[in-house]
Structures are given as structure tokens and as C-alpha cells.
Coordinates of C-alpha atoms in Angstrom, one line a residue:
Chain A
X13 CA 0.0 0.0 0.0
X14 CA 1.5 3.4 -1.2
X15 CA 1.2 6.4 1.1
X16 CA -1.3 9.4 0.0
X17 CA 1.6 11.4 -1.2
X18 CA 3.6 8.8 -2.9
X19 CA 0.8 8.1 -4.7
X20 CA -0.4 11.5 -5.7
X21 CA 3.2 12.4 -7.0
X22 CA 3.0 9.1 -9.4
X23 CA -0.7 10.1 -10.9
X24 CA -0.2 14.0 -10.8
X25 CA 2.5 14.8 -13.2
X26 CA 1.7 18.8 -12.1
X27 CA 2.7 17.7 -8.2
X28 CA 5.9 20.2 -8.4
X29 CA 4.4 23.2 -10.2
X30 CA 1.7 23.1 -7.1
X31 CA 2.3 25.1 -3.9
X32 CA 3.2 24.0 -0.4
X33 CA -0.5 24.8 0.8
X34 CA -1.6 23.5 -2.2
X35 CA 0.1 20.2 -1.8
X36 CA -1.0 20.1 1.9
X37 CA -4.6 20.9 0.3
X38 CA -4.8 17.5 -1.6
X39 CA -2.9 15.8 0.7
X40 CA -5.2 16.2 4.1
X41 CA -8.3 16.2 2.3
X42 CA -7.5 13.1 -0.2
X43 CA -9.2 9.8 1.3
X44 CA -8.5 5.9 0.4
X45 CA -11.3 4.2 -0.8
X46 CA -12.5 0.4 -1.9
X47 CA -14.9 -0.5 -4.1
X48 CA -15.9 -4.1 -4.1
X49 CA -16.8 -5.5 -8.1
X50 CA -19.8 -4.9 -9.7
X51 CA -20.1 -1.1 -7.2
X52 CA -20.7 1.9 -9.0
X53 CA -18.3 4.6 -7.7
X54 CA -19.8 7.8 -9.7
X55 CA -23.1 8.2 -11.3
X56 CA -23.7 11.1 -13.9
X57 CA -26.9 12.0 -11.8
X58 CA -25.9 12.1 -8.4
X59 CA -23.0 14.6 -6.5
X60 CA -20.1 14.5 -8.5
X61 CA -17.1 12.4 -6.3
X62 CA -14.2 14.6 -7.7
X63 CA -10.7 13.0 -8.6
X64 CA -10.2 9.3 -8.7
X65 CA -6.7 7.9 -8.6
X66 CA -6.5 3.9 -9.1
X67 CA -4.5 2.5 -7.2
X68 CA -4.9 -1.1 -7.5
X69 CA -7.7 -3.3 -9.3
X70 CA -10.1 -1.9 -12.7
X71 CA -12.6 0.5 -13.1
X72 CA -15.1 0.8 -16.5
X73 CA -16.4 4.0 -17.5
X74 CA -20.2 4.4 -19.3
X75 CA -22.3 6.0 -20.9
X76 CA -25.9 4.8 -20.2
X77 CA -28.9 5.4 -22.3
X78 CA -32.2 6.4 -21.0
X79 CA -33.3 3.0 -21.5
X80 CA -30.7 1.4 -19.5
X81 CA -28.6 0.2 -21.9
X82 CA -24.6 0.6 -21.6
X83 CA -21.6 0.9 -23.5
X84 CA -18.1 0.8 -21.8
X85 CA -16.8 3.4 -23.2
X86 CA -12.7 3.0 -22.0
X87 CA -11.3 1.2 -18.5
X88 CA -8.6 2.0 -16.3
X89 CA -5.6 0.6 -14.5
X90 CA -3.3 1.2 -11.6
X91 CA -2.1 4.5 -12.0
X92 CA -4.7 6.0 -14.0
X93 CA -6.9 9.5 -13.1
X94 CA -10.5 9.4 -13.8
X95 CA -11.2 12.6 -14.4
X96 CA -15.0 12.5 -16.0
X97 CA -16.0 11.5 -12.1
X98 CA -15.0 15.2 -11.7
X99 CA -17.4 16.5 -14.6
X100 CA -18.8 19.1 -11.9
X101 CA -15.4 20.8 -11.6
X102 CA -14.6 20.8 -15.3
X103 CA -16.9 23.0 -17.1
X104 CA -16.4 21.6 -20.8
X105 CA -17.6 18.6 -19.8
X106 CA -21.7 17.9 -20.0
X107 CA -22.2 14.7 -20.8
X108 CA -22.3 12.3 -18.0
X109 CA -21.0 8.9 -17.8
X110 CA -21.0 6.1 -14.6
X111 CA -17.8 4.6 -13.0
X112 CA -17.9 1.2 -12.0
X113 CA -15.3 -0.9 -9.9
X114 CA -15.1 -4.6 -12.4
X115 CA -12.9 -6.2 -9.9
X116 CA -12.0 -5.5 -6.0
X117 CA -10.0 -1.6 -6.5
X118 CA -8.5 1.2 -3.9
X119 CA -8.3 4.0 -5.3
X120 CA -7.3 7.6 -3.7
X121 CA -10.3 10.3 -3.9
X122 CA -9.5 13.9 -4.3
X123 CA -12.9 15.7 -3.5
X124 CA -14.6 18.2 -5.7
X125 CA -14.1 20.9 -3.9
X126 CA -10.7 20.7 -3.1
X127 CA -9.7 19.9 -6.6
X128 CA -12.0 22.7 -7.8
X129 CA -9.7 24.5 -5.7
X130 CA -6.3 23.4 -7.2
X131 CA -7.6 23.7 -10.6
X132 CA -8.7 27.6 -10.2
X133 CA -5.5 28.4 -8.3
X134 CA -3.4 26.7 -10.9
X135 CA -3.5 26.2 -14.6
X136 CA -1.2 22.9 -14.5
X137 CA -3.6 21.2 -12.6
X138 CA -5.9 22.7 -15.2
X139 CA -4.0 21.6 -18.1
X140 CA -3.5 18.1 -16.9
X141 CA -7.3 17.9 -16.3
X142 CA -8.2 18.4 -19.7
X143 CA -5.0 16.6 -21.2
X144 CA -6.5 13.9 -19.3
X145 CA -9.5 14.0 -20.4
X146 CA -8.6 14.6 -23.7
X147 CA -6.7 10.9 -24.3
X148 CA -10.2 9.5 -22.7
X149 CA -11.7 11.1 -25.8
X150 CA -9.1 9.2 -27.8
X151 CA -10.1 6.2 -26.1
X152 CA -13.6 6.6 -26.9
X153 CA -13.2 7.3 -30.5
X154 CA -11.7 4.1 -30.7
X155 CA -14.7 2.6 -29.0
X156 CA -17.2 4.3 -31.3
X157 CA -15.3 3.2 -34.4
X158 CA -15.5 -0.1 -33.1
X159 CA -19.2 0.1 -32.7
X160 CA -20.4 2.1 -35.5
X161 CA -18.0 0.8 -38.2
X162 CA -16.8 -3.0 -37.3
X163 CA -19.1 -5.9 -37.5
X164 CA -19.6 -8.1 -34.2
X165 CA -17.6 -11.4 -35.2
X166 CA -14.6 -8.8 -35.2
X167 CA -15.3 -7.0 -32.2
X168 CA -15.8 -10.3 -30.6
X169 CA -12.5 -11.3 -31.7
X170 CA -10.7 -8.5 -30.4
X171 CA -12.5 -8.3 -26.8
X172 CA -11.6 -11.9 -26.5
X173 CA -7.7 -11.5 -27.3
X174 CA -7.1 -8.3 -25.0
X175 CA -9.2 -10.1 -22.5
X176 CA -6.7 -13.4 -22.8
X177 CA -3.5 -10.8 -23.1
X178 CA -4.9 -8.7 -19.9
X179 CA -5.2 -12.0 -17.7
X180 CA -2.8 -14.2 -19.1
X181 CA -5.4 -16.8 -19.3
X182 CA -7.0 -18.4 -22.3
X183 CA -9.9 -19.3 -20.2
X184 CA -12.2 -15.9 -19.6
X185 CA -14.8 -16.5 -16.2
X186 CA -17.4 -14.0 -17.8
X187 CA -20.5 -14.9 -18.4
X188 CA -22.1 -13.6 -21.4
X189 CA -24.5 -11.0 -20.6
X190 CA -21.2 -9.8 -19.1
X191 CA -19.3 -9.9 -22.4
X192 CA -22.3 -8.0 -23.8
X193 CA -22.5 -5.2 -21.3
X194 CA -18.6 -4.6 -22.1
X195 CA -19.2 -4.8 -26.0
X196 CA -22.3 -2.7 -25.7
X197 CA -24.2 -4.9 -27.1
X198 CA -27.1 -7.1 -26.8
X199 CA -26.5 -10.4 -24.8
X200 CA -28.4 -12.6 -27.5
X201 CA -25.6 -11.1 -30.3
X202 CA -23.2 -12.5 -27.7
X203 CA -24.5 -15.9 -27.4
X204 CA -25.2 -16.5 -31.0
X205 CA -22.1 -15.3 -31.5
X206 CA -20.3 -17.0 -29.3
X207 CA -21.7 -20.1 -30.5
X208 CA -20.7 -19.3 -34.4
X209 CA -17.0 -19.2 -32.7
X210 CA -17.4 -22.7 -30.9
X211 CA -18.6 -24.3 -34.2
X212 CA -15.7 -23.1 -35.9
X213 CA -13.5 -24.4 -33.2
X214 CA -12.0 -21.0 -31.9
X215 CA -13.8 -21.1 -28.3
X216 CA -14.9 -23.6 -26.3
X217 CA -17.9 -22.6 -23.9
X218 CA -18.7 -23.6 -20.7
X219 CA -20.7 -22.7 -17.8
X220 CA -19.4 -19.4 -16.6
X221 CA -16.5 -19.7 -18.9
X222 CA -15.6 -18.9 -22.4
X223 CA -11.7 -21.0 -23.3
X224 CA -10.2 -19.7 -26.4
X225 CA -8.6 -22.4 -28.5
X226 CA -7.5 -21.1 -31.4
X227 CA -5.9 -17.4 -31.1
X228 CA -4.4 -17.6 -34.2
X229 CA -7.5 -17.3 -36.4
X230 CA -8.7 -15.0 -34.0
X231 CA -6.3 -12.6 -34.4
X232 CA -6.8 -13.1 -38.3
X233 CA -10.1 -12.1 -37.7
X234 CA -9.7 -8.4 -36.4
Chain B
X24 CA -13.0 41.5 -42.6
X25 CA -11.5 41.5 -39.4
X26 CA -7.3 42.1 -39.1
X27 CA -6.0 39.0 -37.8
X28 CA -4.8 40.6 -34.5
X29 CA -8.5 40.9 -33.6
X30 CA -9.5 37.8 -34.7
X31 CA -6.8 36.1 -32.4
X32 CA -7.6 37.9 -29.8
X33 CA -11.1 37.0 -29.6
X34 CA -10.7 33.4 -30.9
X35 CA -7.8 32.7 -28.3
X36 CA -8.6 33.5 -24.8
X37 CA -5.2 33.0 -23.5
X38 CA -3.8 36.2 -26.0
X39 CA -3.2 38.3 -22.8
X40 CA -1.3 35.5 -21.7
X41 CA 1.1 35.3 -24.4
X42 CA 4.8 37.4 -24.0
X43 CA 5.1 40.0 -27.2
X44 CA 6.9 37.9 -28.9
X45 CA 4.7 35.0 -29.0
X46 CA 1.8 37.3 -30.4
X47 CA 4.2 38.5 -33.0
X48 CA 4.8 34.8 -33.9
X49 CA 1.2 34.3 -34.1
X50 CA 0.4 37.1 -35.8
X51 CA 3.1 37.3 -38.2
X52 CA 2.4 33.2 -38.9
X53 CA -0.8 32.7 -39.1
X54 CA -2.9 33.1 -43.2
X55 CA -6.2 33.6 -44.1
X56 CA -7.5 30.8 -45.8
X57 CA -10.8 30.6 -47.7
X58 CA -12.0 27.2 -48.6
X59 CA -15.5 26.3 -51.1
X60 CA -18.7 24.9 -49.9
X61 CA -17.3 20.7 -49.8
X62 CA -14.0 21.4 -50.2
X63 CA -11.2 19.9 -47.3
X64 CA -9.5 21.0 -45.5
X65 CA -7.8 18.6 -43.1
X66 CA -7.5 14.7 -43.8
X67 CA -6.1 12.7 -41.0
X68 CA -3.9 11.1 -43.1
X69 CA -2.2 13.9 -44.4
X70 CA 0.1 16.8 -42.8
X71 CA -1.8 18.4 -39.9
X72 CA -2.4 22.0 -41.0
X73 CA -2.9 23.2 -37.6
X74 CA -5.2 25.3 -35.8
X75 CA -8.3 27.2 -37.2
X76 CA -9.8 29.9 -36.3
X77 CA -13.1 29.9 -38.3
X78 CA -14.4 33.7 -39.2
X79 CA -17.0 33.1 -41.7
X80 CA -19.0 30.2 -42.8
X81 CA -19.7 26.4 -41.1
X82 CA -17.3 23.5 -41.0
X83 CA -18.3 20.1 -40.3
X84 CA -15.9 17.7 -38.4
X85 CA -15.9 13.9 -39.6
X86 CA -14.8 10.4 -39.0
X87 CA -14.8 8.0 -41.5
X88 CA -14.3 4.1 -41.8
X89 CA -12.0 2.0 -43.5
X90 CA -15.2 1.5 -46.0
X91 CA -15.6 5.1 -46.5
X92 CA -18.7 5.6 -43.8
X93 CA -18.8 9.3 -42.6
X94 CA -20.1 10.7 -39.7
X95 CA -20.7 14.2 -38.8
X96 CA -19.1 14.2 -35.3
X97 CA -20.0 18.1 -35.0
X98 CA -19.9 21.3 -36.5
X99 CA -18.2 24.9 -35.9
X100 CA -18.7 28.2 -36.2
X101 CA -17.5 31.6 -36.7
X102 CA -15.3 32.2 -33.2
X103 CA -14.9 28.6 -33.1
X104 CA -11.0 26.9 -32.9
X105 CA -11.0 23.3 -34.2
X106 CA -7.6 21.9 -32.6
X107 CA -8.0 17.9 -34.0
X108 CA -6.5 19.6 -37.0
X109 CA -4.0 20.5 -35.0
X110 CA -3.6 16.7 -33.8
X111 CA -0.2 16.3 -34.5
X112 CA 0.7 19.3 -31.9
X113 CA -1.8 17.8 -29.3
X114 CA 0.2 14.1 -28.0
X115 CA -3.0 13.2 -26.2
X116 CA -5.4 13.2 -29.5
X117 CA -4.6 9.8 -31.5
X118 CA -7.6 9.5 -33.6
X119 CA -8.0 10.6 -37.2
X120 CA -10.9 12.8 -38.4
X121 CA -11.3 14.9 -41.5
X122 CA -12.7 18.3 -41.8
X123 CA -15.1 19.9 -44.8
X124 CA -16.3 23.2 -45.4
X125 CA -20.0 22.9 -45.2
X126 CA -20.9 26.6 -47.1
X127 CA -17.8 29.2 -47.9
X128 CA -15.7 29.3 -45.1
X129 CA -12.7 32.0 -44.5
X130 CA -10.8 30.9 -41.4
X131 CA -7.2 31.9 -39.9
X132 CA -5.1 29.1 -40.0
X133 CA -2.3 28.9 -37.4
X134 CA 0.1 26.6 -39.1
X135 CA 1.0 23.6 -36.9
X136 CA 4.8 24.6 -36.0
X137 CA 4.2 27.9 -34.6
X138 CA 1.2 26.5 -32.8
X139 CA 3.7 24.0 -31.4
X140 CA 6.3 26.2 -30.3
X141 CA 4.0 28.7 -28.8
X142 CA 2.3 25.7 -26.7
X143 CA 6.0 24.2 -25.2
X144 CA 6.8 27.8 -23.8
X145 CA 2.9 28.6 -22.7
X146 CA 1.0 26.6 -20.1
X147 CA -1.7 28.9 -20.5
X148 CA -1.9 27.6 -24.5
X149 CA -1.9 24.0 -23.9
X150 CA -4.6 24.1 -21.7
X151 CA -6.5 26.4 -23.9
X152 CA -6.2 23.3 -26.4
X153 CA -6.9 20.6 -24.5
X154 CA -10.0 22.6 -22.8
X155 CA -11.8 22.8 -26.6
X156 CA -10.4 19.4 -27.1
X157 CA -12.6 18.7 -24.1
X158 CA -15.7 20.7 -25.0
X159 CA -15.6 18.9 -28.4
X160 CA -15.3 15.9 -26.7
X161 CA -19.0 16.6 -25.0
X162 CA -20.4 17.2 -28.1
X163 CA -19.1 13.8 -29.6
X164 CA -20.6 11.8 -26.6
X165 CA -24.1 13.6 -27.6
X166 CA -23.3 12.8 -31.1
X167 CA -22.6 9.1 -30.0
X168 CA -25.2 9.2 -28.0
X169 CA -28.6 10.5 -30.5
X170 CA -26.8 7.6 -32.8
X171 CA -26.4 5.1 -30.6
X172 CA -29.8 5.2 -28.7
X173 CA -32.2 6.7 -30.5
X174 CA -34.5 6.0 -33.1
X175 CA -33.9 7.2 -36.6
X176 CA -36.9 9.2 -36.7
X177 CA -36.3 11.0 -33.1
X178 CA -33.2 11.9 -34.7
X179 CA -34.0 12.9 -38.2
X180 CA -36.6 15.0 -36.3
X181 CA -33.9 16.6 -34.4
X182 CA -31.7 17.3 -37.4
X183 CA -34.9 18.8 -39.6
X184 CA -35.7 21.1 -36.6
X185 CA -31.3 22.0 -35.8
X186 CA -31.7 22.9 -39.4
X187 CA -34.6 25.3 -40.1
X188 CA -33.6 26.8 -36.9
X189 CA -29.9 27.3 -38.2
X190 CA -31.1 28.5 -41.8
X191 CA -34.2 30.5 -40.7
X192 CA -36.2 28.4 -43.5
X193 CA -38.3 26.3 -43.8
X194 CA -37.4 24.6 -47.0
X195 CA -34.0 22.6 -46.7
X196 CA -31.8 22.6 -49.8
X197 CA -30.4 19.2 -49.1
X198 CA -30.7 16.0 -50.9
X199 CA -31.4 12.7 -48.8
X200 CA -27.9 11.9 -49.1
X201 CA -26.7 14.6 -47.7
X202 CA -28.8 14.5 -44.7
X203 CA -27.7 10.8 -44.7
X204 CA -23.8 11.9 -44.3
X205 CA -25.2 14.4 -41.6
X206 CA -26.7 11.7 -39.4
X207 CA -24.0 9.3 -40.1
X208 CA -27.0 6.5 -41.4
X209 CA -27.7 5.6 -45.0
X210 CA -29.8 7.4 -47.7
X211 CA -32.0 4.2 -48.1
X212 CA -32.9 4.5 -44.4
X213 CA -32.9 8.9 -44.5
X214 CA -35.9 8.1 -47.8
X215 CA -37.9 5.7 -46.2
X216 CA -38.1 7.8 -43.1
X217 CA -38.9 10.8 -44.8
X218 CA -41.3 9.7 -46.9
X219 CA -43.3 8.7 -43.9
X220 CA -42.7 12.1 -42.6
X221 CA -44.2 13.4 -45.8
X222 CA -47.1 10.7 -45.7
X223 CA -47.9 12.1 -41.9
X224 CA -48.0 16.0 -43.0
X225 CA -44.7 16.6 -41.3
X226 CA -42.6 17.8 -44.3
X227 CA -43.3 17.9 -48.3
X228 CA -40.7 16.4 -50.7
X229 CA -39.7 18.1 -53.6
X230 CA -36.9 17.4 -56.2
X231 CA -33.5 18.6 -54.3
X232 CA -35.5 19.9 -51.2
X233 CA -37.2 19.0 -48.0
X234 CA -40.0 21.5 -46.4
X235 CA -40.9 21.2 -43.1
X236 CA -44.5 22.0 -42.9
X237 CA -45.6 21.0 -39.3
X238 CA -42.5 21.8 -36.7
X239 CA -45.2 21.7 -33.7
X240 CA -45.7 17.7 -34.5
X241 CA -41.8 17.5 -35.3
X242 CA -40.8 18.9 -32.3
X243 CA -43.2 16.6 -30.2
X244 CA -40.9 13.9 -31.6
X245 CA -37.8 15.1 -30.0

């Protein structure tokens, strides 16, 4: 387990432009938190949670429709700042999105109002926020080209080799209303699918569990 | 016309910011540029040309799929700065898009090195950048959002309504392929819809043109 400052000097590449009081600021009021998987961390229509620094574990980020469907729109890692959980501090952003914990994650939380703070006093934290925010764009460009342009059999493909590459195991314990959610797509699309790849011999599927067995034509595939 | 000293200044927030010689860069740098209704003016592919500053006319920023599928991501104004063709300054923006003059357009066009050299030496610059980055950014996610959850007709409601509002008429000079491109769907699906639209007293079709004769019903749609 880091200490709060070690750990906001690795995620905030602005730590040495701040001041001493403003370091002090983020360092008192910054608090370690846990989210078990499956809890939702920030919601586009509730209070806005502020800065979240991941410190161990995943988080997914979505956008969710008013009929409850959801696309995952990018994830992060340990290390990464989740910045759209701090939409209320950042005024060019206005969409919302939810942040959901996918496995067991600490994370540091900067508050709104101390960040909002930082960010008015100085124009690095300012500049970071919106670089930051800008490579999520990034990330979501790639999502949405991925959905709009790219048929399902590939997007399949590629979801199941970053999942293999992510947890360096060919066997994946998702079920597939999971696999859908991630995909943003339908869970019968999944299944039928799914089962197109298991008659061709590139998955196997079990209860729970989806075992890739032939990455090689997989990765053809993308 | 405005003299491009004015037009930086109330493009570029940050002006006041900048030491005298990085407005004389700017100034002495930056061209007036006038491109035709459908002409390019940034491909992703090719050099970046670097920031605009648009003072007359519309532009409409687009992605576009390995099969040549467009969609309008958004559009800008005169005041409006695009920076994602200024990508190649920005590190954090990775995608490709391409940008079209929608009508006669005259812009100021900060070519990409000065851009870059003013943004190393000025804070104040980059987060200027990656600020409209971010505000472009919202208006993507409600892009991706009227295309990925709602119904063809709620939108083509939306983009009939966006337009007479924009034009201040009633009658649309736009073919169904155009407003196909617009709303990133295909001119099969744009006809069918209108002609329902027509069939329900919402709009009359004529050759080249699309009237909107009922914007209270339209507008119930949205």
C-alpha cells in the first residue's frame, strides 16, 4: 500500500508546479477508498465524487442510455486518473457517464471541492485535467469506431484476445450478458455469437466460462 | 474583414497571456485561408495544417471508416477553434478525423509549428487546447449518444428542426444523401423515413428539397 503522497506524485505529473499549501490541500483532504466489483463509484446523476486515482484493481467508464442500456466506453488501471467522475469541476464537460469498480480496486479520492480549488488556483492542474481528459476522448473514438463501423464477429475477436492478453489466461470466467454489457451490445448477439466461434472451433464454452482455443485465427479475424 | 490581431484575440482566450513575442509569432504566422462549400480542408492522413480559427461560414468535423462511412461528429462556427487539425501538436489526441467546409468558409489558419512552439513555452496555450479538445469531446458523446440510442426518426426530427432553426427556413436545400452523411446513417434509411414524414403532413418532398410544414408535431418527436 503506497502512502497518500507517494501516490499522488506518481498520478499527478503537475505535483511540483503546485504550492506548499496546495500540496497540503490535496494531501489532508484526499481519502482511500475500496470498491468491491460490480459497485458503481460515480453516477452522472448524483453529487459529482471529484478525482479518482486507481490504485490497484479496474474501473469501466459508461455511458448509459435512458433506457438502460450501456456501453463501456474506456477502462482504467493502476495509475490512472479518472477525471469524468469530476465533470462538476470541469466545465467543458456535460455529458455524463457512470464509473464502476469490475474487480475489487482502492483508489485515492481527491474531493470536488478541493480539486476545484487546485484547478482555479493553478493552470497545470488545469492543463493536466483536460489533457487527461482529452486521451479518454481518444479512447472513446476508438470505442465508437469499433461500434459504428466494425461488425460483431470482429469486435468479438478483439474483446476476447485483449481479455486473454490482460489475464494471461486463455480461459475468460465471464459470463455472457457480461461480455455483452462490455461490448455494448445485446446479450443474444453475444450468445449467437459465441456459439458461431465454438462451431468453428476458436472457443470452447462452458458454464461461466468462455476458453479460447484457437488465437491464431482470431487474431486473423480483427 | 477582421485584421487578424483581432481575430486572435477574440478566438484565443489566452492572447493576454502570451509574451510579445509569441503574439508577434502568431500574428506574423498565421494566413487567411478561404475554402469552397465541400472542399477539405484537413485529412487525417495527411500533414496536420494546424489550428483554425473559423471567421465566416460552417465547417463540419468527420470520421470515416476503413469502407468510407462518414459521420458528422459536429460542426463549428465563426469564433470557433478546431484543434483535432492541429492533432499532430496535441500528443493526447490519436484518432484521425477529417474536416469539410459545409458553405464558404474564410478561417485563420495557425500553421502547426508555430502552434507547437507557442504551446512548449505557454501553459496557459496547452490548456486552452486541450480545454476545446474537451468541450468537443461533449459534443461527440451527444453525437454518439442521439446515434447510438435513438430512433432514426427522433433523430431525423432533431436534425430537420437544428436545421430550419440554423437556416431560418423552412425549405431545406439538401438532398437525402446529404442528410444521410449528416446523421451518419444511410440514404436508403434517410428516404424511407422521410417519406413517412411526408405521408404524416410533417414535411413535403420536392426534387432537391425538403420543407418542413408542421414543426409543432416535429418537435413533439424530439
Amino acid at each position: 500500500m503506497e502512502s497518500t503522497v507517494s501516490h499522488l506524485k506518481r498520478c499527478l505529473p503537475f505535483w511540483e508546479k503546485l504550492t506548499d499549501a496546495q500540496q497540503t490541500l490535496l494531501t489532508t483532504r484526499s481519502g482511500w477508498v475500496t470498491y468491491g466489483r460490480g459497485e458503481t463509484i460515480h453516477r452522472g446523476d448524483e453529487e459529482c465524487v471529484g478525482l479518482i486515482l486507481v490504485e490497484t484493481g479496474q474501473l469501466r467508464v459508461c455511458m448509459l442510455s435512458e433506457d438502460g442500456r450501456e456501453i463501456t466506453l474506456y477502462r482504467l488501471y493502476p495509475g490512472d486518473v479518472c477525471v469524468l467522475s469530476a465533470s462538476c469541476v470541469l466545465e467543458a464537460i456535460t455529458f455524463d457517464v457512470f464509473v464502476e469498480a469490475v474487480e475489487d480496486t482502492r483508489m485515492l479520492n481527491i474531493p470536488a471541492d478541493s480539486f476545484r480549488q487546485v484547478m482555479e488556483e493553478n493552470i497545470y492542474a488545469e492543463a493536466f485535467s483536460y489533457k487527461t481528459a482529452t486521451l479518454r476522448f481518444s479512447e472513446v473514438m476508438w470505442t465508437m469506431q469499433q461500434i459504428l463501423f466494425m461488425g460483431v464477429d470482429r469486435r468479438l475477436a478483439i474483446f476476447l484476445l485483449d481479455e486473454i492478453a490482460r489475464t494471461g489466461s486463455d480461459t475468460l470466467h465471464l459470463t455472457h450478458e457480461q461480455v455483452a454489457r462490455y461490448m455494448g451490445t445485446a446479450r443474444e448477439v453475444v450468445s449467437r455469437m459465441l456459439k458461431y466461434f465454438a462451431s468453428e472451433g476458436l472457443v470452447a464454452l462452458s458454464r461461466g466460462g468462455i476458453q479460447v482455443t484457437d488465437r491464431k485465427r482470431l487474431r486473423e479475424m480483427t
